Coordinates of C-alpha atoms in Angstrom, one line a residue:
Chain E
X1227 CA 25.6 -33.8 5.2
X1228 CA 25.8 -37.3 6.8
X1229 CA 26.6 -39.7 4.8
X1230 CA 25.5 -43.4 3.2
X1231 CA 29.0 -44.6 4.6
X1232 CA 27.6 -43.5 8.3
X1233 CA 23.8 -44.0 7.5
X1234 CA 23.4 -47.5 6.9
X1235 CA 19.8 -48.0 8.6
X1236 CA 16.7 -46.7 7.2
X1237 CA 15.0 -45.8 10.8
X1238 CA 17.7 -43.2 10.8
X1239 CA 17.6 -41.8 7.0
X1240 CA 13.9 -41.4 7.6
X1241 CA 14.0 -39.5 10.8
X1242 CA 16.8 -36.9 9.1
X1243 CA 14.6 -37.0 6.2
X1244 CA 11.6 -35.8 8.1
X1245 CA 13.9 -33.4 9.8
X1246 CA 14.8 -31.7 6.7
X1247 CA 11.6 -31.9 5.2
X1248 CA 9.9 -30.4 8.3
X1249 CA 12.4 -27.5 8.7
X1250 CA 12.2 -26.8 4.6
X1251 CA 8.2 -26.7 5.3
X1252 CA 8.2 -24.1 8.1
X1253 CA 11.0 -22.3 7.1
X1254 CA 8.7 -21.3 3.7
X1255 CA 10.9 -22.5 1.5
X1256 CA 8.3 -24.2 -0.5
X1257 CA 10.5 -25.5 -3.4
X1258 CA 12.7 -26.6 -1.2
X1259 CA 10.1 -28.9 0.8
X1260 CA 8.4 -30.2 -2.9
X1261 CA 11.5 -31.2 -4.0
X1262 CA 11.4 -33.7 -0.7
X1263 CA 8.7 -35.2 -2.7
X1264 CA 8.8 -37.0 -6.1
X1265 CA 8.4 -35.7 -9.8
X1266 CA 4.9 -37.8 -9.9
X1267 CA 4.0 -37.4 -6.2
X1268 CA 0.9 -36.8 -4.7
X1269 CA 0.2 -34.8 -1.7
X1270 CA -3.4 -34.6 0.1
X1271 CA -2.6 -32.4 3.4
X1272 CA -6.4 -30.9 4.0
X1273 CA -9.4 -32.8 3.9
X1274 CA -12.0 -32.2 1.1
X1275 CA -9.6 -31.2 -0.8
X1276 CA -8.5 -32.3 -4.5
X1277 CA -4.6 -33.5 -3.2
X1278 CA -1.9 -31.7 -5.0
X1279 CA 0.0 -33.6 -8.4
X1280 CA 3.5 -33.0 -9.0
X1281 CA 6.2 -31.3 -7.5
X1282 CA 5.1 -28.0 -9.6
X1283 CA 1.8 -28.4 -8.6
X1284 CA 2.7 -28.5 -5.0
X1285 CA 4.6 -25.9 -4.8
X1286 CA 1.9 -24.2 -6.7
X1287 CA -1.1 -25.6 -3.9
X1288 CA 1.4 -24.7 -1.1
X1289 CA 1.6 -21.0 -2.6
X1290 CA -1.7 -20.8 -2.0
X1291 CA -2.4 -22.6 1.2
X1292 CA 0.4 -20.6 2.8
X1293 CA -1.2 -17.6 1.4
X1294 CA -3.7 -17.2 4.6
X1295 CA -0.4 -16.3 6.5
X1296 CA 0.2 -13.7 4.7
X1297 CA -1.3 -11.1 7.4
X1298 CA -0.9 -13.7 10.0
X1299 CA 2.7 -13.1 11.7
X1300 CA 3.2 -17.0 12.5
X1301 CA 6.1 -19.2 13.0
X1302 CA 5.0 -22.7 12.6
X1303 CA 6.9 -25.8 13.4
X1304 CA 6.1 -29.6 12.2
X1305 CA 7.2 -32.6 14.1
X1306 CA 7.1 -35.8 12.8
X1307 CA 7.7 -38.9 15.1
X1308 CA 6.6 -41.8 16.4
X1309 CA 7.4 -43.2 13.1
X1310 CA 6.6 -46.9 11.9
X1311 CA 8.3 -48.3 8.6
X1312 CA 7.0 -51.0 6.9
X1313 CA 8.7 -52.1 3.6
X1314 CA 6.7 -52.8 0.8
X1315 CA 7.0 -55.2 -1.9
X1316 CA 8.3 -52.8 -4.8
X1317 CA 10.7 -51.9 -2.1
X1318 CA 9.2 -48.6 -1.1
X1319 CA 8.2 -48.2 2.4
X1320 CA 5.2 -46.9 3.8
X1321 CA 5.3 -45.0 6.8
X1322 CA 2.7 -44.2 9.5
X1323 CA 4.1 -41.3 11.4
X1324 CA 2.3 -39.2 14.3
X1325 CA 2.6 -35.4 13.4
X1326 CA 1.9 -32.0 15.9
X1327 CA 1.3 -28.7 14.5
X1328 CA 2.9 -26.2 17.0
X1329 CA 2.3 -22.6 16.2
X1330 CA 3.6 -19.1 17.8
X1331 CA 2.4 -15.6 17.5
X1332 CA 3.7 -12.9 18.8
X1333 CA 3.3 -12.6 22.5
X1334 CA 1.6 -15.4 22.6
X1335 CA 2.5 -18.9 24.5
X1336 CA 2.8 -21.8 21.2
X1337 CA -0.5 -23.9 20.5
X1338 CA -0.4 -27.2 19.3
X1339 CA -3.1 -26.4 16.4
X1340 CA -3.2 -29.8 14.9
X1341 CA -2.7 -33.7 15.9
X1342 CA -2.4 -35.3 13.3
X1343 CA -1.4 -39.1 11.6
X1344 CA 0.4 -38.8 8.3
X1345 CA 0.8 -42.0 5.7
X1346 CA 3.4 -41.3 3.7
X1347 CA 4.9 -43.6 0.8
X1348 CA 8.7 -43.1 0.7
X1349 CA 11.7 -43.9 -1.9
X1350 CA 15.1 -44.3 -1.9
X1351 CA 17.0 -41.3 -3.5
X1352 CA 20.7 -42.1 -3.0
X1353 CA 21.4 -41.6 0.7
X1354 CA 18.2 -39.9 1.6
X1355 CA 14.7 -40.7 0.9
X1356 CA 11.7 -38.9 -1.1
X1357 CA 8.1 -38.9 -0.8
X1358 CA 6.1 -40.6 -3.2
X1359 CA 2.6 -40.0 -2.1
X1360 CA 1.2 -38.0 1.6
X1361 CA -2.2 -38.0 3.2
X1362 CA -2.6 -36.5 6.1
X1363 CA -5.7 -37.6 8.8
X1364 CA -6.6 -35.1 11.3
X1365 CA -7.5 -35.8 14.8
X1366 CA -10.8 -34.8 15.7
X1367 CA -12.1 -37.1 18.5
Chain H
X44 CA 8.9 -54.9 8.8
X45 CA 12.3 -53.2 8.3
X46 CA 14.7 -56.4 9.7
X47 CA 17.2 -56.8 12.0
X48 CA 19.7 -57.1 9.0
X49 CA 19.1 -53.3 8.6
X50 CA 18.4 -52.2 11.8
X51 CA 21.7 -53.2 14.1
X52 CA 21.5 -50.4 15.9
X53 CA 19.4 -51.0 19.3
X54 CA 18.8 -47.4 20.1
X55 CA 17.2 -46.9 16.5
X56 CA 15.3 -50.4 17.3
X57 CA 13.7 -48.9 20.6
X58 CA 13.0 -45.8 18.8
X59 CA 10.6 -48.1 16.2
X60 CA 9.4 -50.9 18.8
X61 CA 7.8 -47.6 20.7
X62 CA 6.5 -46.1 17.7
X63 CA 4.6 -49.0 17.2
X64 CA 4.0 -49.7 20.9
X65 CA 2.1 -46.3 20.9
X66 CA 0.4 -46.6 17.7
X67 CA -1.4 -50.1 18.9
X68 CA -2.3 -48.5 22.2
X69 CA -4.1 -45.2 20.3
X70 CA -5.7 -47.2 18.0
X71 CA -7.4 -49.1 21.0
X72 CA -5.8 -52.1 20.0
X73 CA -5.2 -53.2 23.8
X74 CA -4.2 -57.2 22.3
X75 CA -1.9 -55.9 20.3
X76 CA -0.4 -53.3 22.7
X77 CA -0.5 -56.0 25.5
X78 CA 1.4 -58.2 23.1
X79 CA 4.6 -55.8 23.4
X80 CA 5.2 -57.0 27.4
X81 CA 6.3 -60.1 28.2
X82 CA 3.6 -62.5 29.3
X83 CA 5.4 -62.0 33.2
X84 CA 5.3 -57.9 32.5
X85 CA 4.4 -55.7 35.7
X86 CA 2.7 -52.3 34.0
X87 CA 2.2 -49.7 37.1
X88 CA 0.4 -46.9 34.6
X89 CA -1.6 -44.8 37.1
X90 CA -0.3 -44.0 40.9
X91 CA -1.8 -45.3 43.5
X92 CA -2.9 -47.8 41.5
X93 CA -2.0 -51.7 41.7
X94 CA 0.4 -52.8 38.9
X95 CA -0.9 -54.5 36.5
X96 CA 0.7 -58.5 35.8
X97 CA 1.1 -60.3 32.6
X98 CA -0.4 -59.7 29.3
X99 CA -4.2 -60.7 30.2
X100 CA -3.9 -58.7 33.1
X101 CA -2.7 -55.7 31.2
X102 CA -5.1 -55.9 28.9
X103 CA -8.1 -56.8 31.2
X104 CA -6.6 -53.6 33.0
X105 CA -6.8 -51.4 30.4
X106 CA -9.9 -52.4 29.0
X107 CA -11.6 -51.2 32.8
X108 CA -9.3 -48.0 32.4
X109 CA -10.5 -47.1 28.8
X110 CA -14.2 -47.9 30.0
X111 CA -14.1 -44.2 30.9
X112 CA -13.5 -43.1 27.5
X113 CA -16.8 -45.1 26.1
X114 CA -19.1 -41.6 26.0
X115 CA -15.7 -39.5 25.7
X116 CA -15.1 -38.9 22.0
X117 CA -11.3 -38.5 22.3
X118 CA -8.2 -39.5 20.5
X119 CA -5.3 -39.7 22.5
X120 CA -1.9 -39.6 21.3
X121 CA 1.3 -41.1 23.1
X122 CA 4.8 -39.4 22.8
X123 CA 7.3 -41.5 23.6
X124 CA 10.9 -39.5 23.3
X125 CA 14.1 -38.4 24.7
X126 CA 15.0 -42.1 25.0
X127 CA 17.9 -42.9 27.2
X128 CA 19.3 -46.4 27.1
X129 CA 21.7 -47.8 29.7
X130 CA 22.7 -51.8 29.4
X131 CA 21.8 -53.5 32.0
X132 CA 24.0 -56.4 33.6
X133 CA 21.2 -59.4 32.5
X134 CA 21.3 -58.0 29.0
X135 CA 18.0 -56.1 29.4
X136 CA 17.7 -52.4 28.7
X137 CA 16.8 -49.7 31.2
X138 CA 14.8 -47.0 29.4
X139 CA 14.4 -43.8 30.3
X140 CA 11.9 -41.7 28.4
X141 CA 9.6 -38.8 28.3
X142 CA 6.1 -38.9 27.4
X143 CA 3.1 -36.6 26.4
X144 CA -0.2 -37.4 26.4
X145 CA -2.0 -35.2 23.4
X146 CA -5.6 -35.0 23.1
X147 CA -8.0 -34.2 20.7
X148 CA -11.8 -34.0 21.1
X149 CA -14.6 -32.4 18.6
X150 CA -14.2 -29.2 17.7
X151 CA -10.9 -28.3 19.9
X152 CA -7.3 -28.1 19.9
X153 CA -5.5 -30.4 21.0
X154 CA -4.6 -30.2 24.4
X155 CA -1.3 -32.0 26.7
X156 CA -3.1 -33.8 29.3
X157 CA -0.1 -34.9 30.9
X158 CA 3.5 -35.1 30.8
X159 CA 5.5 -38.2 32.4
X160 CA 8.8 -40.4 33.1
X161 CA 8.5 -43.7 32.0
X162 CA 10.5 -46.0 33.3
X163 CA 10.9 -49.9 31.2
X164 CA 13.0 -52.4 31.4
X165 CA 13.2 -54.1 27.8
X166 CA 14.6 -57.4 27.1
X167 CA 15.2 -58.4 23.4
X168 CA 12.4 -60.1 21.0
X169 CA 13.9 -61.5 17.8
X170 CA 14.7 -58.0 16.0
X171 CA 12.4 -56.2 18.7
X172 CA 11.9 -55.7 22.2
X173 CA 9.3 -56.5 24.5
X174 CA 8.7 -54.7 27.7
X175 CA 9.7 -56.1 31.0
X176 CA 8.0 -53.7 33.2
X177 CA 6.8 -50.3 32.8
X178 CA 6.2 -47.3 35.9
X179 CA 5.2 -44.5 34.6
X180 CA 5.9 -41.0 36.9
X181 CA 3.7 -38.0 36.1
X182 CA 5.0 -34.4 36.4
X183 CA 3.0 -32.5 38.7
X184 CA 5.5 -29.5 39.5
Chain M
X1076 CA 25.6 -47.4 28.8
X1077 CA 24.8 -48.7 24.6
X1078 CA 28.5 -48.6 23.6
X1079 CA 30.1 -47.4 20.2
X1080 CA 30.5 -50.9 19.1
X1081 CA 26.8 -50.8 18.8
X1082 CA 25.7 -46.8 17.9
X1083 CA 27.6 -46.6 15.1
X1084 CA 25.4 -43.6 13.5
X1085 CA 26.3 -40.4 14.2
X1086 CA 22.6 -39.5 13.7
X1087 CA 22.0 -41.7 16.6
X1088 CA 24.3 -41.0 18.9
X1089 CA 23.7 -37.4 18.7
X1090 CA 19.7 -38.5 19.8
X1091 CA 20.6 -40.4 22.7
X1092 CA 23.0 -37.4 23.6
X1093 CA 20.8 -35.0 23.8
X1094 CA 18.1 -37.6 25.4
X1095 CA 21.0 -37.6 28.4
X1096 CA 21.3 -33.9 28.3
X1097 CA 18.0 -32.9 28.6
X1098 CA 17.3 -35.6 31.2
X1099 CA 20.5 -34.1 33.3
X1100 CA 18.7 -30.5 33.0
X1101 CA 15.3 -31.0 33.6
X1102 CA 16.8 -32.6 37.0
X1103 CA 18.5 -29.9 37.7
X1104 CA 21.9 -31.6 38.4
X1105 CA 23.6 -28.3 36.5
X1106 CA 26.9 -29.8 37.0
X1107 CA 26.3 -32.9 34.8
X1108 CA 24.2 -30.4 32.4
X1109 CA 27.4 -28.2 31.8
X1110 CA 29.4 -31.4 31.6
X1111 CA 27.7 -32.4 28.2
X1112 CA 29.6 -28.8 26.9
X1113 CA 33.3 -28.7 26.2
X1114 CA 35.8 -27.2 28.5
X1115 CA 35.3 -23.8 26.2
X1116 CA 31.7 -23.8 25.6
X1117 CA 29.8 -20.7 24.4
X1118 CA 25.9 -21.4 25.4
X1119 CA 23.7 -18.4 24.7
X1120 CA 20.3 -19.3 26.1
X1121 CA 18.4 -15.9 26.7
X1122 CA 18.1 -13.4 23.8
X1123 CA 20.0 -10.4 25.1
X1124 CA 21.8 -12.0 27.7
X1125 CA 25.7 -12.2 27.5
X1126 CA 26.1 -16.2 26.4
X1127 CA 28.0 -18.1 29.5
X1128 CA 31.6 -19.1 28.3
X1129 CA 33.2 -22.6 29.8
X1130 CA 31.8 -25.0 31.7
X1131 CA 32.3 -23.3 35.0
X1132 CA 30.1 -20.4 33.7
X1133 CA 27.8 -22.2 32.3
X1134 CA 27.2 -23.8 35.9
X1135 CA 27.0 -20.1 37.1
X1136 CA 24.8 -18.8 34.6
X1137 CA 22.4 -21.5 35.3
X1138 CA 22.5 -21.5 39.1
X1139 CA 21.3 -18.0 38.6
X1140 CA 18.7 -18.4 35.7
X1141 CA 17.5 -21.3 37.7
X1142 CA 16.7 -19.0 40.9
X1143 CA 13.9 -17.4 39.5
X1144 CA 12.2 -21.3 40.2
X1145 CA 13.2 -21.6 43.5
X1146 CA 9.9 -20.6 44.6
X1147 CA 7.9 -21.9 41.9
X1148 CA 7.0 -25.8 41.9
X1149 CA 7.8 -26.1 38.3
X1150 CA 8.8 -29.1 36.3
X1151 CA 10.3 -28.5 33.2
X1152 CA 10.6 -30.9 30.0
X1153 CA 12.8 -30.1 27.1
X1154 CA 11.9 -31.8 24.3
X1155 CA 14.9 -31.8 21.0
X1156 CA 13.9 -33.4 18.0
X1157 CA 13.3 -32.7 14.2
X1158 CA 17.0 -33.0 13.9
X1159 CA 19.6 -31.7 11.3
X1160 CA 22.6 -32.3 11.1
X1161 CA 25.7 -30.9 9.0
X1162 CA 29.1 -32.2 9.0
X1163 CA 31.7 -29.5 8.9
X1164 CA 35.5 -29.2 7.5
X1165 CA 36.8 -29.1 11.0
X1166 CA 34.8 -32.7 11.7
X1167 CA 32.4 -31.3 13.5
X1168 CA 28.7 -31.1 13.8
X1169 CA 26.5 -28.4 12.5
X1170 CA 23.3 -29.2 14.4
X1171 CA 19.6 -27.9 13.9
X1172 CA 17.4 -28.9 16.2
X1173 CA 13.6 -27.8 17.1
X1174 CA 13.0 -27.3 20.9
X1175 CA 10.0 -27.3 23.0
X1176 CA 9.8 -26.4 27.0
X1177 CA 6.9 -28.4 28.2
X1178 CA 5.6 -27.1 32.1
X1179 CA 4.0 -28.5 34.6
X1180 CA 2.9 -26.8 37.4
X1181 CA 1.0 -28.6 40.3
X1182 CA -3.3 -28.9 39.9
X1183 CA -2.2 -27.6 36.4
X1184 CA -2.4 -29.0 32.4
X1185 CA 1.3 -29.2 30.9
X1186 CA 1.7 -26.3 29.0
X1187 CA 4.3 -25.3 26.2
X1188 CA 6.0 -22.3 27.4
X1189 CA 8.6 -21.8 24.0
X1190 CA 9.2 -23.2 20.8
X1191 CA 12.6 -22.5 19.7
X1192 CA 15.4 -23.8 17.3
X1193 CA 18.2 -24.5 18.7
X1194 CA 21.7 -24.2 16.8
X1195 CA 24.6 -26.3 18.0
X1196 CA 28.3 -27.3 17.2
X1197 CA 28.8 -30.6 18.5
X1198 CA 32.4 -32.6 18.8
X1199 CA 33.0 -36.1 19.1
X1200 CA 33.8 -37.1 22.6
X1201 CA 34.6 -41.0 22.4
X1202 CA 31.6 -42.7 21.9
X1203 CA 29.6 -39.2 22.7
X1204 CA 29.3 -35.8 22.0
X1205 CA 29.9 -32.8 24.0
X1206 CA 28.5 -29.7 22.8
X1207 CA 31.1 -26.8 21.6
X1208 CA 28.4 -24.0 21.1
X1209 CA 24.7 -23.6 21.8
X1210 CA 23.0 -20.8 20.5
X1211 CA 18.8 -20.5 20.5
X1212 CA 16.8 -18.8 18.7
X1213 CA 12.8 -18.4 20.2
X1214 CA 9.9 -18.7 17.9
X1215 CA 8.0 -15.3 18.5
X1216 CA 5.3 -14.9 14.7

């Protein structure tokens, strides 16, 4: 891993945060991507629905959203750009990131299934960064 | 704001000032995005169409070019990536950088309505940039 | 060209390299393209094809993937982002990167043609990279 030592500006730690995140996320390694998030974190990623509490309870809401793939042979890839900081006064930052949803199946040419704006609350965790709280607004014209 | 104090890096301060450049423009905040040129800007966004000059001409411009969307539900997303840099004798920065244009309306996926080659000049703004002039070049194979 | 004095994070650097790499391929100039590889490059692009080996392959092996567009008016965008990177023993850089091939063909939408990761070895060259190995790996469900 990169280091603090090399690492000193935030922009970047974020982006390689979101990297890793993203690449936990579609690589199904659901612990993996709720550990990304903090202990008391909160996580609303589908409209009209209760957000998921906790890192156990995500993994335990992601379980079941993911669930739907099951019989559904689909590699799906998040990317997060676009991304403005804005540091808060507890020293958090909020971050207002533009997010695509690019699925493939077999034989088939990728989609972009979603366009989407994510507000995410982030915290320092040594040299990296975790998410606090995510809400996720679809486009929809 | 993240501040110059942590963000020395110009590369990673490009990266944010298009983030936000592109996030004022989706959100139809035309001020705002006007606000990002210089007041002396040239912005050539459509071909075959007269550049437009200085900020109330950019925005007066895009106010006429978003007319169209009035009856058009649509959100429209920006990409701004693949950022190359190159220093430019007067201390500006020549910027090189792919775009996509994603769209959403009701009820469909969202679709790339176009792919370009923008071309800025940026000058430096405090801890920002502000553009100089902007041509945009659309792939058309 | 932004010098070292001023990208002094690795996770930078790496961006604006492969900003100038893509940008040298989607141009076509396949000389400057294989130039971004070390003298003893391994790039395997195609899924059972033999990777090219060296920069003078590499050239080869793209002049001749390449051919199969010189009678279709194609332009090509890759986009690398969502990156990951991993420093290894040797100094080097394990990279991680998602992909997407973005087409435009004339009177015609952009369309994504592949989603892909895209594993890489990267060396420092100065205050560059040059990439050592490529290898990708296509999203198929």
């Amino acid at each position: 891993m990169i280091t603090t030592e090399t690492q000193t500006d935030p922009y970047t730690a974020v982006q390689h945060f979101y990297a890793r995140q993203m690449q936990a996320l579609d690589a199904r390694d659901l612990q993996g991507y709720a550990d990304t998030f903090t202990e008391d974190a909160t996580f609303a990623h589908t409209p009209g629905r209760e957000p998921a509490r906790n890192r156990d309870g995500i993994v335990a809401d992601l379980h079941e959203f993911h669930r739907k793939f099951d019989t559904d042979p689909l590699q799906r890839r998040h990317w997060f750009n676009q991304i403005v900081l804005d540091a808060q006064p507890d020293g958090s930052l909020a971050a207002t990131v533009y997010a695509l949803v690019v699925d493939t199946r077999p034989e088939q040419r990728p989609q972009i299934t979603a366009s989407c704006v994510v507000h995410d609350v982030l915290v320092r965790d040594g040299d990296t960064f975790l998410t606090r709280s995510r809400t996720i607004e679809y486009d929809r014209g």
